[in-house]
PDB file of C-alpha atoms in Angstrom:
ATOM      1  CA  ASP A 160    -155.477  62.083 -79.073  1.00 63.00           C
ATOM      2  CA  ALA A 161    -154.798  59.309 -81.521  1.00 63.00           C
ATOM      3  CA  LYS A 162    -152.489  60.334 -84.350  1.00 87.00           C
ATOM      4  CA  THR A 163    -153.864  57.735 -86.745  1.00 94.00           C
ATOM      5  CA  THR A 164    -156.983  57.354 -88.871  1.00 95.00           C
ATOM      6  CA  GLN A 165    -158.447  53.982 -89.764  1.00 97.00           C
ATOM      7  CA  PRO A 166    -161.677  52.869 -91.458  1.00 97.00           C
ATOM      8  CA  PRO A 167    -164.171  51.773 -88.801  1.00 97.00           C
ATOM      9  CA  SER A 168    -164.912  48.423 -90.405  1.00 97.00           C
ATOM     10  CA  MET A 169    -163.841  46.087 -93.189  1.00 98.00           C
ATOM     11  CA  ASP A 170    -164.867  42.684 -94.511  1.00 97.00           C
ATOM     12  CA  CYS A 171    -162.700  40.029 -96.125  1.00 97.00           C
ATOM     13  CA  ALA A 172    -163.349  36.538 -97.451  1.00 97.00           C
ATOM     14  CA  GLU A 173    -161.650  33.633 -95.739  1.00 97.00           C
ATOM     15  CA  GLY A 174    -158.455  32.628 -97.534  1.00 97.00           C
ATOM     16  CA  ARG A 175    -158.008  36.009 -99.198  1.00 97.00           C
ATOM     17  CA  ALA A 176    -155.506  38.673 -98.211  1.00 97.00           C
ATOM     18  CA  ALA A 177    -156.812  41.300 -95.799  1.00 98.00           C
ATOM     19  CA  ASN A 178    -155.318  44.755 -96.345  1.00 98.00           C
ATOM     20  CA  LEU A 179    -155.912  47.210 -93.510  1.00 98.00           C
ATOM     21  CA  PRO A 180    -154.982  50.851 -94.176  1.00 98.00           C
ATOM     22  CA  CYS A 181    -153.844  53.434 -91.666  1.00 97.00           C
ATOM     23  CA  ASN A 182    -153.223  57.127 -92.156  1.00 96.00           C
ATOM     24  CA  HIS A 183    -150.628  58.847 -89.958  1.00 95.00           C
ATOM     25  CA  SER A 184    -149.900  62.022 -91.868  1.00 93.00           C
ATOM     26  CA  THR A 185    -148.399  63.864 -88.867  1.00 91.00           C
ATOM     27  CA  ILE A 186    -145.909  61.138 -87.957  1.00 92.00           C
ATOM     28  CA  SER A 187    -142.519  62.361 -86.735  1.00 88.00           C
ATOM     29  CA  GLY A 188    -139.140  61.014 -87.759  1.00 87.00           C
ATOM     30  CA  ASN A 189    -138.597  59.170 -84.472  1.00 85.00           C
ATOM     31  CA  GLU A 190    -142.026  57.536 -84.331  1.00 89.00           C
ATOM     32  CA  TYR A 191    -142.646  53.881 -85.007  1.00 92.00           C
ATOM     33  CA  VAL A 192    -145.860  52.415 -86.415  1.00 94.00           C
ATOM     34  CA  TYR A 193    -147.268  49.584 -84.295  1.00 95.00           C
ATOM     35  CA  TRP A 194    -150.177  47.273 -85.039  1.00 97.00           C
ATOM     36  CA  TYR A 195    -152.160  45.439 -82.400  1.00 97.00           C
ATOM     37  CA  ARG A 196    -155.367  43.461 -82.623  1.00 98.00           C
ATOM     38  CA  GLN A 197    -157.985  42.667 -80.034  1.00 97.00           C
ATOM     39  CA  ILE A 198    -160.143  39.610 -80.257  1.00 95.00           C
ATOM     40  CA  HIS A 199    -163.371  39.788 -78.296  1.00 88.00           C
ATOM     41  CA  SER A 200    -162.869  39.568 -74.522  1.00 81.00           C
ATOM     42  CA  GLN A 201    -159.082  39.397 -74.778  1.00 93.00           C
ATOM     43  CA  GLY A 202    -156.301  41.916 -74.303  1.00 96.00           C
ATOM     44  CA  PRO A 203    -154.631  43.571 -77.310  1.00 97.00           C
ATOM     45  CA  GLN A 204    -152.188  41.289 -79.100  1.00 97.00           C
ATOM     46  CA  TYR A 205    -149.047  42.709 -80.685  1.00 96.00           C
ATOM     47  CA  ILE A 206    -148.776  41.992 -84.413  1.00 97.00           C
ATOM     48  CA  ILE A 207    -145.903  43.918 -85.967  1.00 97.00           C
ATOM     49  CA  HIS A 208    -144.108  47.269 -85.957  1.00 95.00           C
ATOM     50  CA  GLY A 209    -141.805  49.261 -88.205  1.00 94.00           C
ATOM     51  CA  LEU A 210    -140.053  52.588 -88.689  1.00 92.00           C
ATOM     52  CA  LYS A 211    -139.665  53.082 -92.425  1.00 90.00           C
ATOM     53  CA  ASN A 212    -138.827  49.763 -94.033  1.00 86.00           C
ATOM     54  CA  ASN A 213    -141.381  47.111 -94.860  1.00 94.00           C
ATOM     55  CA  GLU A 214    -141.542  44.388 -92.244  1.00 96.00           C
ATOM     56  CA  THR A 215    -142.768  40.792 -92.258  1.00 97.00           C
ATOM     57  CA  ASN A 216    -143.208  38.232 -89.525  1.00 96.00           C
ATOM     58  CA  GLU A 217    -145.141  35.017 -89.065  1.00 95.00           C
ATOM     59  CA  MET A 218    -148.396  36.889 -88.537  1.00 95.00           C
ATOM     60  CA  ALA A 219    -148.422  39.691 -91.075  1.00 97.00           C
ATOM     61  CA  SER A 220    -146.619  42.148 -93.323  1.00 98.00           C
ATOM     62  CA  LEU A 221    -146.368  45.880 -92.785  1.00 98.00           C
ATOM     63  CA  ILE A 222    -145.982  48.192 -95.760  1.00 97.00           C
ATOM     64  CA  ILE A 223    -145.028  51.800 -94.936  1.00 96.00           C
ATOM     65  CA  THR A 224    -145.121  54.399 -97.706  1.00 96.00           C
ATOM     66  CA  GLU A 225    -141.918  56.204 -98.574  1.00 94.00           C
ATOM     67  CA  ASP A 226    -143.153  59.479 -97.038  1.00 94.00           C
ATOM     68  CA  ARG A 227    -144.246  57.471 -93.944  1.00 95.00           C
ATOM     69  CA  LYS A 228    -147.636  59.173 -93.918  1.00 95.00           C
ATOM     70  CA  SER A 229    -149.571  55.935 -94.264  1.00 96.00           C
ATOM     71  CA  SER A 230    -149.177  52.203 -93.882  1.00 97.00           C
ATOM     72  CA  THR A 231    -150.977  48.967 -94.670  1.00 98.00           C
ATOM     73  CA  LEU A 232    -151.157  45.827 -92.578  1.00 98.00           C
ATOM     74  CA  ILE A 233    -151.478  42.707 -94.698  1.00 98.00           C
ATOM     75  CA  LEU A 234    -152.801  39.389 -93.414  1.00 97.00           C
ATOM     76  CA  PRO A 235    -151.854  37.154 -96.373  1.00 96.00           C
ATOM     77  CA  HIS A 236    -154.383  34.344 -95.941  1.00 94.00           C
ATOM     78  CA  ALA A 237    -157.121  35.473 -93.589  1.00 96.00           C
ATOM     79  CA  THR A 238    -158.884  32.901 -91.424  1.00 97.00           C
ATOM     80  CA  LEU A 239    -162.021  33.186 -89.299  1.00 97.00           C
ATOM     81  CA  ARG A 240    -159.754  33.544 -86.251  1.00 95.00           C
ATOM     82  CA  ASP A 241    -158.444  36.824 -87.663  1.00 97.00           C
ATOM     83  CA  THR A 242    -161.810  38.474 -86.961  1.00 97.00           C
ATOM     84  CA  ALA A 243    -160.895  41.229 -84.486  1.00 98.00           C
ATOM     85  CA  VAL A 244    -160.461  44.971 -83.975  1.00 97.00           C
ATOM     86  CA  TYR A 245    -157.138  46.119 -85.428  1.00 98.00           C
ATOM     87  CA  TYR A 246    -155.372  49.160 -83.995  1.00 97.00           C
ATOM     88  CA  CYS A 247    -152.686  51.202 -85.729  1.00 97.00           C
ATOM     89  CA  ILE A 248    -150.594  53.253 -83.284  1.00 95.00           C
ATOM     90  CA  VAL A 249    -147.651  55.613 -83.670  1.00 92.00           C
ATOM     91  CA  ARG A 250    -145.266  55.959 -80.765  1.00 88.00           C
ATOM     92  CA  PRO A 251    -141.944  57.776 -80.348  1.00 82.00           C
ATOM     93  CA  LEU A 252    -138.806  55.779 -79.758  1.00 78.00           C
ATOM     94  CA  LEU A 253    -137.882  57.397 -76.463  1.00 74.00           C
ATOM     95  CA  GLN A 254    -136.907  55.531 -73.348  1.00 67.00           C
ATOM     96  CA  GLY A 255    -139.719  55.842 -70.854  1.00 65.00           C
ATOM     97  CA  ALA A 256    -142.208  57.365 -73.301  1.00 58.00           C
ATOM     98  CA  GLN A 257    -144.052  54.120 -73.732  1.00 73.00           C
ATOM     99  CA  LYS A 258    -147.663  55.289 -73.562  1.00 87.00           C
ATOM    100  CA  LEU A 259    -149.798  53.828 -76.343  1.00 91.00           C
ATOM    101  CA  VAL A 260    -152.569  56.055 -77.701  1.00 91.00           C
ATOM    102  CA  PHE A 261    -155.335  53.918 -79.177  1.00 93.00           C
ATOM    103  CA  GLY A 262    -157.931  55.161 -81.614  1.00 90.00           C
ATOM    104  CA  GLN A 263    -161.150  53.367 -82.491  1.00 91.00           C
ATOM    105  CA  GLY A 264    -159.423  50.846 -84.732  1.00 95.00           C
ATOM    106  CA  THR A 265    -160.808  48.862 -87.653  1.00 97.00           C
ATOM    107  CA  ARG A 266    -163.264  46.057 -86.976  1.00 97.00           C
ATOM    108  CA  LEU A 267    -162.241  43.338 -89.443  1.00 98.00           C
ATOM    109  CA  THR A 268    -164.745  40.585 -90.145  1.00 98.00           C
ATOM    110  CA  ILE A 269    -163.584  37.488 -92.002  1.00 97.00           C
ATOM    111  CA  ASN A 270    -166.461  35.817 -93.806  1.00 96.00           C
ATOM    112  CA  PRO A 271    -166.559  32.089 -94.679  1.00 95.00           C
TER     113      PRO A 271
ATOM    114  CA  ASP B 270    -142.495  31.751 -70.372  1.00 62.00           C
ATOM    115  CA  ALA B 271    -145.494  33.290 -68.625  1.00 73.00           C
ATOM    116  CA  GLY B 272    -147.023  36.316 -70.236  1.00 93.00           C
ATOM    117  CA  VAL B 273    -148.802  39.146 -68.447  1.00 97.00           C
ATOM    118  CA  THR B 274    -151.261  37.848 -65.880  1.00 97.00           C
ATOM    119  CA  GLN B 275    -154.061  39.828 -64.265  1.00 98.00           C
ATOM    120  CA  SER B 276    -156.379  39.073 -61.386  1.00 97.00           C
ATOM    121  CA  PRO B 277    -159.223  38.815 -60.833  1.00 97.00           C
ATOM    122  CA  THR B 278    -160.750  38.272 -64.277  1.00 97.00           C
ATOM    123  CA  HIS B 279    -164.133  39.658 -63.256  1.00 97.00           C
ATOM    124  CA  LEU B 280    -165.266  41.831 -60.374  1.00 96.00           C
ATOM    125  CA  ILE B 281    -168.571  43.375 -59.313  1.00 97.00           C
ATOM    126  CA  LYS B 282    -168.644  46.358 -56.957  1.00 97.00           C
ATOM    127  CA  THR B 283    -171.150  48.989 -55.913  1.00 97.00           C
ATOM    128  CA  ARG B 284    -170.865  52.749 -56.120  1.00 97.00           C
ATOM    129  CA  GLY B 285    -168.629  54.303 -53.483  1.00 97.00           C
ATOM    130  CA  GLN B 286    -166.597  51.156 -52.864  1.00 97.00           C
ATOM    131  CA  GLN B 287    -162.895  50.728 -53.437  1.00 98.00           C
ATOM    132  CA  VAL B 288    -161.201  48.122 -55.641  1.00 98.00           C
ATOM    133  CA  THR B 289    -157.682  46.748 -56.148  1.00 98.00           C
ATOM    134  CA  LEU B 290    -156.626  45.054 -59.377  1.00 98.00           C
ATOM    135  CA  ARG B 291    -153.387  43.128 -59.746  1.00 98.00           C
ATOM    136  CA  CYS B 292    -150.900  42.536 -62.539  1.00 98.00           C
ATOM    137  CA  SER B 293    -147.791  40.385 -62.944  1.00 98.00           C
ATOM    138  CA  PRO B 294    -145.615  41.460 -65.875  1.00 97.00           C
ATOM    139  CA  LYS B 295    -144.108  39.211 -68.502  1.00 96.00           C
ATOM    140  CA  SER B 296    -140.885  37.586 -67.347  1.00 94.00           C
ATOM    141  CA  GLY B 297    -137.956  39.945 -67.938  1.00 93.00           C
ATOM    142  CA  HIS B 298    -140.062  43.096 -68.096  1.00 94.00           C
ATOM    143  CA  ASP B 299    -139.697  45.927 -65.574  1.00 94.00           C
ATOM    144  CA  THR B 300    -142.326  48.485 -66.583  1.00 94.00           C
ATOM    145  CA  VAL B 301    -146.077  48.219 -66.114  1.00 96.00           C
ATOM    146  CA  SER B 302    -148.725  50.388 -67.742  1.00 96.00           C
ATOM    147  CA  TRP B 303    -152.441  50.391 -66.964  1.00 98.00           C
ATOM    148  CA  TYR B 304    -155.251  51.125 -69.417  1.00 98.00           C
ATOM    149  CA  GLN B 305    -159.018  51.499 -69.112  1.00 98.00           C
ATOM    150  CA  GLN B 306    -161.221  50.276 -71.953  1.00 96.00           C
ATOM    151  CA  ALA B 307    -164.872  51.269 -71.953  1.00 95.00           C
ATOM    152  CA  LEU B 308    -167.284  49.209 -74.013  1.00 92.00           C
ATOM    153  CA  GLY B 309    -166.833  49.858 -77.727  1.00 90.00           C
ATOM    154  CA  GLN B 310    -163.826  52.142 -77.228  1.00 92.00           C
ATOM    155  CA  GLY B 311    -160.088  51.742 -77.574  1.00 93.00           C
ATOM    156  CA  PRO B 312    -157.980  51.434 -74.416  1.00 95.00           C
ATOM    157  CA  GLN B 313    -157.125  54.700 -72.626  1.00 96.00           C
ATOM    158  CA  PHE B 314    -153.807  55.122 -70.805  1.00 96.00           C
ATOM    159  CA  ILE B 315    -154.108  55.546 -67.035  1.00 97.00           C
ATOM    160  CA  PHE B 316    -150.492  55.524 -65.805  1.00 96.00           C
ATOM    161  CA  GLN B 317    -147.161  53.767 -66.000  1.00 95.00           C
ATOM    162  CA  TYR B 318    -144.859  52.456 -63.267  1.00 96.00           C
ATOM    163  CA  TYR B 319    -141.135  51.898 -63.390  1.00 93.00           C
ATOM    164  CA  GLU B 320    -138.728  51.451 -60.467  1.00 93.00           C
ATOM    165  CA  GLU B 321    -141.718  51.544 -58.117  1.00 94.00           C
ATOM    166  CA  GLU B 322    -142.637  55.094 -59.135  1.00 94.00           C
ATOM    167  CA  GLU B 323    -145.371  56.562 -61.300  1.00 94.00           C
ATOM    168  CA  ARG B 324    -143.599  57.877 -64.412  1.00 92.00           C
ATOM    169  CA  GLN B 325    -146.410  58.976 -66.695  1.00 91.00           C
ATOM    170  CA  ARG B 326    -150.088  59.634 -66.122  1.00 95.00           C
ATOM    171  CA  GLY B 327    -153.047  60.016 -68.412  1.00 94.00           C
ATOM    172  CA  ASN B 328    -156.127  62.154 -67.887  1.00 95.00           C
ATOM    173  CA  PHE B 329    -157.554  60.281 -64.908  1.00 97.00           C
ATOM    174  CA  PRO B 330    -158.531  61.669 -61.488  1.00 97.00           C
ATOM    175  CA  ASP B 331    -156.508  60.903 -58.401  1.00 96.00           C
ATOM    176  CA  ARG B 332    -159.151  58.375 -57.360  1.00 98.00           C
ATOM    177  CA  PHE B 333    -157.002  56.158 -59.560  1.00 98.00           C
ATOM    178  CA  SER B 334    -153.725  55.249 -57.912  1.00 97.00           C
ATOM    179  CA  GLY B 335    -151.187  52.524 -58.254  1.00 97.00           C
ATOM    180  CA  HIS B 336    -148.226  50.766 -56.831  1.00 97.00           C
ATOM    181  CA  GLN B 337    -145.317  48.731 -58.128  1.00 97.00           C
ATOM    182  CA  TYR B 338    -143.474  46.196 -56.022  1.00 97.00           C
ATOM    183  CA  PRO B 339    -139.756  45.272 -56.135  1.00 97.00           C
ATOM    184  CA  ASN B 340    -140.631  42.133 -58.145  1.00 96.00           C
ATOM    185  CA  TYR B 341    -142.178  44.496 -60.789  1.00 96.00           C
ATOM    186  CA  SER B 342    -145.747  43.377 -60.138  1.00 97.00           C
ATOM    187  CA  SER B 343    -148.277  46.164 -59.881  1.00 98.00           C
ATOM    188  CA  GLU B 344    -151.649  47.124 -58.438  1.00 98.00           C
ATOM    189  CA  LEU B 345    -154.282  49.546 -59.632  1.00 98.00           C
ATOM    190  CA  ASN B 346    -156.503  51.024 -56.938  1.00 98.00           C
ATOM    191  CA  VAL B 347    -159.714  52.911 -57.594  1.00 98.00           C
ATOM    192  CA  ASN B 348    -161.509  54.708 -54.749  1.00 97.00           C
ATOM    193  CA  ALA B 349    -165.066  56.018 -54.518  1.00 97.00           C
ATOM    194  CA  LEU B 350    -166.222  53.962 -57.479  1.00 98.00           C
ATOM    195  CA  LEU B 351    -168.603  55.547 -59.975  1.00 97.00           C
ATOM    196  CA  LEU B 352    -170.897  53.862 -62.466  1.00 97.00           C
ATOM    197  CA  GLY B 353    -168.646  55.250 -65.204  1.00 96.00           C
ATOM    198  CA  ASP B 354    -165.712  53.246 -63.878  1.00 98.00           C
ATOM    199  CA  SER B 355    -167.282  50.102 -65.322  1.00 97.00           C
ATOM    200  CA  ALA B 356    -164.763  48.933 -67.910  1.00 97.00           C
ATOM    201  CA  LEU B 357    -162.109  46.420 -68.863  1.00 97.00           C
ATOM    202  CA  TYR B 358    -158.859  47.287 -67.090  1.00 98.00           C
ATOM    203  CA  LEU B 359    -155.763  46.185 -68.965  1.00 98.00           C
ATOM    204  CA  CYS B 360    -152.205  45.845 -67.795  1.00 97.00           C
ATOM    205  CA  ALA B 361    -149.272  45.930 -70.191  1.00 97.00           C
ATOM    206  CA  SER B 362    -145.607  45.288 -69.506  1.00 96.00           C
ATOM    207  CA  SER B 363    -142.398  46.237 -71.267  1.00 93.00           C
ATOM    208  CA  LEU B 364    -138.659  46.683 -70.739  1.00 91.00           C
ATOM    209  CA  VAL B 365    -137.587  50.276 -70.209  1.00 88.00           C
ATOM    210  CA  THR B 366    -134.212  49.796 -71.895  1.00 86.00           C
ATOM    211  CA  ARG B 367    -135.892  48.511 -75.075  1.00 86.00           C
ATOM    212  CA  PRO B 368    -138.393  51.199 -76.071  1.00 83.00           C
ATOM    213  CA  ASP B 369    -138.481  49.788 -79.605  1.00 82.00           C
ATOM    214  CA  GLN B 370    -139.965  46.540 -78.373  1.00 87.00           C
ATOM    215  CA  PRO B 371    -143.747  46.208 -78.011  1.00 90.00           C
ATOM    216  CA  GLN B 372    -145.779  46.255 -74.850  1.00 93.00           C
ATOM    217  CA  HIS B 373    -147.435  42.955 -74.022  1.00 95.00           C
ATOM    218  CA  PHE B 374    -150.958  42.969 -72.631  1.00 97.00           C
ATOM    219  CA  GLY B 375    -152.843  40.756 -70.235  1.00 97.00           C
ATOM    220  CA  ASP B 376    -156.463  39.772 -70.852  1.00 96.00           C
ATOM    221  CA  GLY B 377    -157.711  42.309 -68.333  1.00 97.00           C
ATOM    222  CA  THR B 378    -160.051  42.566 -65.390  1.00 98.00           C
ATOM    223  CA  ARG B 379    -163.666  43.325 -66.219  1.00 97.00           C
ATOM    224  CA  LEU B 380    -165.032  45.617 -63.521  1.00 98.00           C
ATOM    225  CA  SER B 381    -168.773  46.144 -63.217  1.00 97.00           C
ATOM    226  CA  ILE B 382    -170.188  48.841 -60.933  1.00 97.00           C
ATOM    227  CA  LEU B 383    -173.780  48.454 -59.764  1.00 94.00           C
TER     228      LEU B 383
END
């Protein structure tokens, strides 16, 4: 069972920041938070991951609360190509334990 | 640097038949995981292969089997196909010694059962 809770859908205007929340209240100390997205008819695309510090890369920023029970993925300047289903996943950092448990994700629609 | 490649992209079978799907991992990766994604659902883990052995398995019947070759490529076999096996089958690869690094996915094989 997925250990995360996400809103089923969100809308955002093109050019604005898209903030996608994720609740993972039962996260363990050795579990990372990963974000993937899936554009229609494609495989999931890795976006970003983190343990407890905020992370930023060329695609997005990840903000993890101090108690690690929730996080927010930020797409700073959303474009129409960012329309996709976004999945938040927690996974333990154990060699070999690399199964990803997907929930339903958040369907993000970027509007012109 | 080639990413994860899967073949074929689309496949149509009838009930009771058998199917083999193929996956080549990203260069440098040694572990392959397979997922099934039904329409409108998130991907569900089927199993994972490392060093040519099945290491982890999800809640799938033994009609689903796999294989990994010495070059790390992998196959997913499904016997006695059911209508409910219609789905997008995804392959993901990773490096076992770097569990902190993400899995990379292919674009999948869409299997339709008539």
